[in-house]
mmCIF file of C-alpha atoms in Angstrom:
data_model
loop_
_atom_site.group_PDB
_atom_site.id
_atom_site.type_symbol
_atom_site.label_atom_id
_atom_site.label_comp_id
_atom_site.label_asym_id
_atom_site.label_seq_id
_atom_site.Cartn_x
_atom_site.Cartn_y
_atom_site.Cartn_z
ATOM 1 C CA UNK A 1 0.015 0.020 -0.016
ATOM 2 C CA UNK A 2 1.381 3.432 -0.964
ATOM 3 C CA UNK A 3 2.459 5.587 1.966
ATOM 4 C CA UNK A 4 1.014 9.066 2.444
ATOM 5 C CA UNK A 5 3.562 11.729 1.546
ATOM 6 C CA UNK A 6 3.697 15.525 1.817
ATOM 7 C CA UNK A 7 2.423 15.815 -1.737
ATOM 8 C CA UNK A 8 -0.532 13.548 -0.884
ATOM 9 C CA UNK A 9 -1.338 15.724 2.100
ATOM 10 C CA UNK A 10 -1.120 18.764 -0.084
ATOM 11 C CA UNK A 11 -3.553 17.264 -2.556
ATOM 12 C CA UNK A 12 -5.984 16.406 0.247
ATOM 13 C CA UNK A 13 -5.631 19.948 1.582
ATOM 14 C CA UNK A 14 -6.482 21.339 -1.816
ATOM 15 C CA UNK A 15 -9.471 19.051 -2.026
ATOM 16 C CA UNK A 16 -10.640 20.167 1.401
ATOM 17 C CA UNK A 17 -10.290 23.843 0.393
ATOM 18 C CA UNK A 18 -12.060 23.209 -2.844
ATOM 19 C CA UNK A 19 -14.845 21.484 -0.906
ATOM 20 C CA UNK A 20 -15.412 24.448 1.334
ATOM 21 C CA UNK A 21 -15.345 26.803 -1.628
ATOM 22 C CA UNK A 22 -17.769 24.542 -3.473
ATOM 23 C CA UNK A 23 -20.134 24.475 -0.440
ATOM 24 C CA UNK A 24 -20.085 28.246 -0.088
ATOM 25 C CA UNK A 25 -20.650 28.730 -3.803
ATOM 26 C CA UNK A 26 -23.519 26.213 -3.637
ATOM 27 C CA UNK A 27 -25.221 28.104 -0.853
ATOM 28 C CA UNK A 28 -24.977 31.341 -2.731
ATOM 29 C CA UNK A 29 -26.150 29.688 -5.887
ATOM 30 C CA UNK A 30 -29.151 28.179 -4.141
ATOM 31 C CA UNK A 31 -30.103 31.544 -2.635
ATOM 32 C CA UNK A 32 -29.855 33.139 -6.017
ATOM 33 C CA UNK A 33 -32.055 30.368 -7.510
ATOM 34 C CA UNK A 34 -34.707 30.818 -4.821
ATOM 35 C CA UNK A 35 -34.730 34.572 -5.421
ATOM 36 C CA UNK A 36 -34.797 34.210 -9.202
ATOM 37 C CA UNK A 37 -37.366 31.406 -9.677
ATOM 38 C CA UNK A 38 -39.063 33.652 -12.105
ATOM 39 C CA UNK A 39 -36.083 33.636 -14.434
ATOM 40 C CA UNK A 40 -36.183 31.664 -17.596
ATOM 41 C CA UNK A 41 -35.270 27.946 -17.815
ATOM 42 C CA UNK A 42 -32.351 28.761 -20.094
ATOM 43 C CA UNK A 43 -30.640 30.808 -17.358
ATOM 44 C CA UNK A 44 -31.034 27.900 -14.875
ATOM 45 C CA UNK A 45 -29.458 25.469 -17.305
ATOM 46 C CA UNK A 46 -26.302 27.667 -17.702
ATOM 47 C CA UNK A 47 -25.664 27.542 -13.957
ATOM 48 C CA UNK A 48 -25.947 23.748 -13.912
ATOM 49 C CA UNK A 49 -23.444 23.413 -16.751
ATOM 50 C CA UNK A 50 -20.886 25.723 -15.024
ATOM 51 C CA UNK A 51 -21.024 23.635 -11.845
ATOM 52 C CA UNK A 52 -20.441 20.424 -13.809
ATOM 53 C CA UNK A 53 -17.423 21.843 -15.649
ATOM 54 C CA UNK A 54 -15.899 22.995 -12.293
ATOM 55 C CA UNK A 55 -16.347 19.520 -10.787
ATOM 56 C CA UNK A 56 -14.641 17.915 -13.783
ATOM 57 C CA UNK A 57 -11.642 20.288 -13.578
ATOM 58 C CA UNK A 58 -11.169 19.440 -9.880
ATOM 59 C CA UNK A 59 -11.322 15.697 -10.683
ATOM 60 C CA UNK A 60 -8.695 16.082 -13.453
ATOM 61 C CA UNK A 61 -6.329 17.932 -11.070
ATOM 62 C CA UNK A 62 -6.675 15.294 -8.395
ATOM 63 C CA UNK A 63 -5.973 12.527 -10.910
ATOM 64 C CA UNK A 64 -2.867 14.296 -12.267
ATOM 65 C CA UNK A 65 -1.446 14.838 -8.791
ATOM 66 C CA UNK A 66 -2.057 11.235 -7.737
ATOM 67 C CA UNK A 67 -0.293 9.950 -10.879
ATOM 68 C CA UNK A 68 2.788 12.117 -10.132
ATOM 69 C CA UNK A 69 2.798 10.867 -6.596
ATOM 70 C CA UNK A 70 2.751 7.233 -7.634
ATOM 71 C CA UNK A 71 5.527 7.751 -10.204
ATOM 72 C CA UNK A 72 7.767 9.400 -7.530
ATOM 73 C CA UNK A 73 7.152 6.504 -5.101
ATOM 74 C CA UNK A 74 8.034 3.957 -7.823
ATOM 75 C CA UNK A 75 11.292 5.814 -8.431
ATOM 76 C CA UNK A 76 12.191 5.890 -4.754
ATOM 77 C CA UNK A 77 11.549 2.205 -4.306
ATOM 78 C CA UNK A 78 13.981 1.097 -7.060
ATOM 79 C CA UNK A 79 16.916 -0.772 -5.522
ATOM 80 C CA UNK A 80 20.164 -2.141 -6.826
ATOM 81 C CA UNK A 81 19.913 -5.883 -7.144
ATOM 82 C CA UNK A 82 22.169 -7.807 -4.751
ATOM 83 C CA UNK A 83 24.569 -10.465 -6.060
ATOM 84 C CA UNK A 84 24.326 -13.544 -3.975
ATOM 85 C CA UNK A 85 26.974 -16.312 -4.128
ATOM 86 C CA UNK A 86 26.415 -19.775 -2.866
ATOM 87 C CA UNK A 87 29.071 -21.394 -0.621
ATOM 88 C CA UNK A 88 30.929 -23.134 -3.478
ATOM 89 C CA UNK A 89 31.259 -19.889 -5.420
ATOM 90 C CA UNK A 90 32.498 -18.022 -2.330
ATOM 91 C CA UNK A 91 35.049 -20.745 -1.611
ATOM 92 C CA UNK A 92 36.268 -20.669 -5.260
ATOM 93 C CA UNK A 93 36.495 -16.878 -5.104
ATOM 94 C CA UNK A 94 38.554 -16.998 -1.900
ATOM 95 C CA UNK A 95 40.849 -19.638 -3.414
ATOM 96 C CA UNK A 96 41.352 -17.481 -6.537
ATOM 97 C CA UNK A 97 42.167 -14.461 -4.375
ATOM 98 C CA UNK A 98 44.684 -16.483 -2.297
ATOM 99 C CA UNK A 99 46.354 -17.844 -5.457
ATOM 100 C CA UNK A 100 46.590 -14.327 -6.962
ATOM 101 C CA UNK A 101 48.089 -13.003 -3.716
ATOM 102 C CA UNK A 102 50.695 -15.837 -3.707
ATOM 103 C CA UNK A 103 51.631 -15.142 -7.341
ATOM 104 C CA UNK A 104 52.049 -11.417 -6.559
ATOM 105 C CA UNK A 105 54.160 -12.076 -3.500
ATOM 106 C CA UNK A 106 56.300 -14.552 -5.472
ATOM 107 C CA UNK A 107 56.862 -11.969 -8.234
ATOM 108 C CA UNK A 108 57.822 -9.345 -5.659
ATOM 109 C CA UNK A 109 60.297 -11.721 -3.998
ATOM 110 C CA UNK A 110 61.825 -12.689 -7.334
ATOM 111 C CA UNK A 111 62.167 -9.023 -8.391
ATOM 112 C CA UNK A 112 63.821 -8.206 -5.093
ATOM 113 C CA UNK A 113 66.277 -11.085 -5.526
ATOM 114 C CA UNK A 114 67.112 -10.014 -9.086
ATOM 115 C CA UNK A 115 67.656 -6.435 -7.996
ATOM 116 C CA UNK A 116 69.911 -7.626 -5.117
ATOM 117 C CA UNK A 117 71.825 -9.844 -7.569
ATOM 118 C CA UNK A 118 72.255 -6.965 -10.043
ATOM 119 C CA UNK A 119 73.487 -4.730 -7.270
ATOM 120 C CA UNK A 120 76.016 -7.313 -6.117
ATOM 121 C CA UNK A 121 77.267 -7.770 -9.703
ATOM 122 C CA UNK A 122 77.631 -4.050 -10.115
ATOM 123 C CA UNK A 123 79.613 -3.808 -6.886
ATOM 124 C CA UNK A 124 81.786 -6.719 -7.958
ATOM 125 C CA UNK A 125 82.435 -5.093 -11.370
ATOM 126 C CA UNK A 126 83.328 -1.839 -9.653
ATOM 127 C CA UNK A 127 85.793 -3.647 -7.351
ATOM 128 C CA UNK A 128 87.405 -5.466 -10.280
ATOM 129 C CA UNK A 129 87.740 -2.222 -12.213
ATOM 130 C CA UNK A 130 89.282 -0.565 -9.186
ATOM 131 C CA UNK A 131 91.629 -3.480 -8.766
ATOM 132 C CA UNK A 132 92.616 -3.410 -12.449
ATOM 133 C CA UNK A 133 93.398 0.319 -12.182
ATOM 134 C CA UNK A 134 95.513 -0.320 -9.072
ATOM 135 C CA UNK A 135 97.373 -3.144 -10.905
ATOM 136 C CA UNK A 136 97.978 -0.916 -13.882
ATOM 137 C CA UNK A 137 99.318 1.847 -11.686
ATOM 138 C CA UNK A 138 101.555 -0.563 -9.840
ATOM 139 C CA UNK A 139 102.839 -1.949 -13.187
ATOM 140 C CA UNK A 140 103.615 1.540 -14.431
ATOM 141 C CA UNK A 141 105.427 2.368 -11.206
ATOM 142 C CA UNK A 142 107.418 -0.884 -11.437
ATOM 143 C CA UNK A 143 108.424 -0.122 -15.057
ATOM 144 C CA UNK A 144 109.450 3.361 -14.058
ATOM 145 C CA UNK A 145 111.517 2.096 -11.209
ATOM 146 C CA UNK A 146 113.129 -0.577 -13.422
ATOM 147 C CA UNK A 147 114.017 2.121 -15.996
ATOM 148 C CA UNK A 148 115.580 4.280 -13.301
ATOM 149 C CA UNK A 149 117.551 1.339 -12.026
ATOM 150 C CA UNK A 150 118.733 0.478 -15.533
ATOM 151 C CA UNK A 151 119.890 4.058 -16.075
ATOM 152 C CA UNK A 152 121.601 4.085 -12.711
ATOM 153 C CA UNK A 153 123.374 0.793 -13.451
ATOM 154 C CA UNK A 154 124.534 2.218 -16.782
ATOM 155 C CA UNK A 155 125.842 5.312 -15.101
ATOM 156 C CA UNK A 156 127.713 3.163 -12.537
ATOM 157 C CA UNK A 157 129.355 1.182 -15.313
ATOM 158 C CA UNK A 158 130.371 4.379 -17.087
ATOM 159 C CA UNK A 159 132.363 5.398 -14.058
ATOM 160 C CA UNK A 160 134.561 2.343 -14.389
ATOM 161 C CA UNK A 161 135.528 2.819 -18.028
ATOM 162 C CA UNK A 162 136.495 5.551 -20.313
ATOM 163 C CA UNK A 163 133.431 7.629 -21.069
ATOM 164 C CA UNK A 164 132.470 7.643 -24.752
ATOM 165 C CA UNK A 165 128.939 8.927 -25.199
ATOM 166 C CA UNK A 166 126.610 7.932 -28.037
ATOM 167 C CA UNK A 167 122.878 8.662 -28.758
ATOM 168 C CA UNK A 168 120.542 5.855 -29.579
ATOM 169 C CA UNK A 169 117.197 5.810 -31.410
ATOM 170 C CA UNK A 170 115.631 3.150 -29.228
ATOM 171 C CA UNK A 171 112.557 2.381 -31.432
ATOM 172 C CA UNK A 172 114.532 2.212 -34.621
ATOM 173 C CA UNK A 173 117.114 -0.126 -33.062
ATOM 174 C CA UNK A 174 114.455 -2.478 -31.758
ATOM 175 C CA UNK A 175 112.458 -2.502 -35.031
ATOM 176 C CA UNK A 176 115.549 -3.345 -37.049
ATOM 177 C CA UNK A 177 116.409 -6.223 -34.697
ATOM 178 C CA UNK A 178 112.959 -7.827 -35.169
ATOM 179 C CA UNK A 179 111.819 -6.927 -38.677
ATOM 180 C CA UNK A 180 113.451 -9.930 -40.370
ATOM 181 C CA UNK A 181 111.704 -12.343 -38.055
ATOM 182 C CA UNK A 182 108.199 -11.019 -38.888
ATOM 183 C CA UNK A 183 108.922 -10.656 -42.594
ATOM 184 C CA UNK A 184 109.741 -14.379 -42.734
ATOM 185 C CA UNK A 185 106.671 -15.217 -40.622
ATOM 186 C CA UNK A 186 104.293 -13.354 -42.907
ATOM 187 C CA UNK A 187 106.095 -14.403 -46.129
ATOM 188 C CA UNK A 188 106.719 -10.792 -47.074
ATOM 189 C CA UNK A 189 109.067 -9.880 -49.954
ATOM 190 C CA UNK A 190 112.670 -9.770 -48.695
ATOM 191 C CA UNK A 191 113.896 -7.067 -51.006
ATOM 192 C CA UNK A 192 115.527 -3.929 -49.562
ATOM 193 C CA UNK A 193 112.652 -1.685 -50.687
ATOM 194 C CA UNK A 194 109.984 -3.732 -48.915
ATOM 195 C CA UNK A 195 112.123 -4.018 -45.778
ATOM 196 C CA UNK A 196 112.665 -0.292 -45.748
ATOM 197 C CA UNK A 197 108.944 0.352 -46.265
ATOM 198 C CA UNK A 198 108.046 -1.940 -43.353
ATOM 199 C CA UNK A 199 110.575 -0.227 -41.005
ATOM 200 C CA UNK A 200 109.324 3.215 -42.054
ATOM 201 C CA UNK A 201 105.638 2.304 -41.541
ATOM 202 C CA UNK A 202 106.321 0.734 -38.102
ATOM 203 C CA UNK A 203 108.390 3.685 -36.864
ATOM 204 C CA UNK A 204 105.700 6.189 -38.042
ATOM 205 C CA UNK A 205 103.172 4.607 -35.683
ATOM 206 C CA UNK A 206 105.589 4.215 -32.768
ATOM 207 C CA UNK A 207 106.519 7.028 -30.328
ATOM 208 C CA UNK A 208 110.017 8.355 -30.749
ATOM 209 C CA UNK A 209 112.580 7.358 -28.036
ATOM 210 C CA UNK A 210 116.104 8.727 -27.996
ATOM 211 C CA UNK A 211 118.657 8.234 -25.181
ATOM 212 C CA UNK A 212 122.293 9.339 -24.628
ATOM 213 C CA UNK A 213 124.522 6.839 -22.905
ATOM 214 C CA UNK A 214 128.118 5.742 -22.876
ATOM 215 C CA UNK A 215 128.919 3.132 -25.489
ATOM 216 C CA UNK A 216 129.546 0.472 -22.867
ATOM 217 C CA UNK A 217 126.114 1.034 -21.253
ATOM 218 C CA UNK A 218 124.139 0.881 -24.494
ATOM 219 C CA UNK A 219 123.659 -2.870 -24.566
ATOM 220 C CA UNK A 220 122.130 -3.384 -21.132
ATOM 221 C CA UNK A 221 119.888 -0.358 -21.577
ATOM 222 C CA UNK A 222 118.587 -1.666 -24.962
ATOM 223 C CA UNK A 223 117.826 -5.003 -23.350
ATOM 224 C CA UNK A 224 115.640 -3.225 -20.880
ATOM 225 C CA UNK A 225 113.760 -1.263 -23.554
ATOM 226 C CA UNK A 226 113.416 -4.360 -25.697
ATOM 227 C CA UNK A 227 111.345 -6.019 -22.930
ATOM 228 C CA UNK A 228 109.403 -2.905 -22.142
ATOM 229 C CA UNK A 229 108.271 -2.100 -25.693
ATOM 230 C CA UNK A 230 108.009 -5.663 -27.034
ATOM 231 C CA UNK A 231 104.239 -5.745 -27.305
ATOM 232 C CA UNK A 232 103.717 -2.399 -29.137
ATOM 233 C CA UNK A 233 106.614 -3.047 -31.501
ATOM 234 C CA UNK A 234 105.239 -6.441 -32.392
ATOM 235 C CA UNK A 235 101.804 -4.961 -33.282
ATOM 236 C CA UNK A 236 103.207 -2.177 -35.487
ATOM 237 C CA UNK A 237 105.647 -4.449 -37.365
ATOM 238 C CA UNK A 238 102.822 -6.925 -38.026
ATOM 239 C CA UNK A 239 100.547 -4.185 -39.404
ATOM 240 C CA UNK A 240 103.399 -2.836 -41.591
ATOM 241 C CA UNK A 241 104.194 -6.309 -43.003
ATOM 242 C CA UNK A 242 100.512 -6.896 -43.937
ATOM 243 C CA UNK A 243 100.204 -3.560 -45.664
ATOM 244 C CA UNK A 244 103.409 -3.767 -47.626
ATOM 245 C CA UNK A 245 102.607 -7.335 -48.712
ATOM 246 C CA UNK A 246 99.230 -6.211 -50.091
ATOM 247 C CA UNK A 247 100.653 -3.120 -51.793
ATOM 248 C CA UNK A 248 104.432 -3.535 -52.468
ATOM 249 C CA UNK A 249 106.442 -0.714 -54.008
ATOM 250 C CA UNK A 250 109.434 -2.643 -55.254
ATOM 251 C CA UNK A 251 108.087 -2.779 -58.860
ATOM 252 C CA UNK A 252 107.339 0.932 -59.153
ATOM 253 C CA UNK A 253 110.914 2.219 -59.431
#
């Protein structure tokens, strides 16, 4: 059963007011009828028709207001349907949620382990790089110390013999000592032009190194430089042999 609302009360109030107005109008109309009984029948019929039209208008208003009230109540009573799960569905839902939570936690744990592993590897690489730099620095210091000792030994030997000073082109001397070995190894032409080209190309890429020593101290000092520059000299002679072999100049004179 529809509940009575403020709008309904308002409609009833309007009806009550209309009723009182209708009663008052009826009394006045009846008095006028009694006083004017002598009037024509046509005039009496007009009054009856006016009263009927007024009653119909009131009825239409009441009907319209009641329809609006019912529509408003129907709108208010609309509710969102509830989703009801049975016990099996609820259990399956809980199991799915637990599984999803386990998967998420496992992924987080794995990501944390990978991040930790990457951090450890980065630290290890940094330590290795630092160690390599320290080793390189120590090697350079050792070479410098060995060179100083070789020069000192040469000077000591000079004091014991007659001093006769000479200058040496260290790189050229070392290249000339080794060029024949690598020309044979790479099957390069043995003519004087090809040999001169190989020496010239190798010396162009090597840093210049000149020293002044006594003649008696030259040999031990060159032995020291031969060991120190062995790697770089080997690389440059190899490159020169390959280039001259591909493009020899001995047939262009």
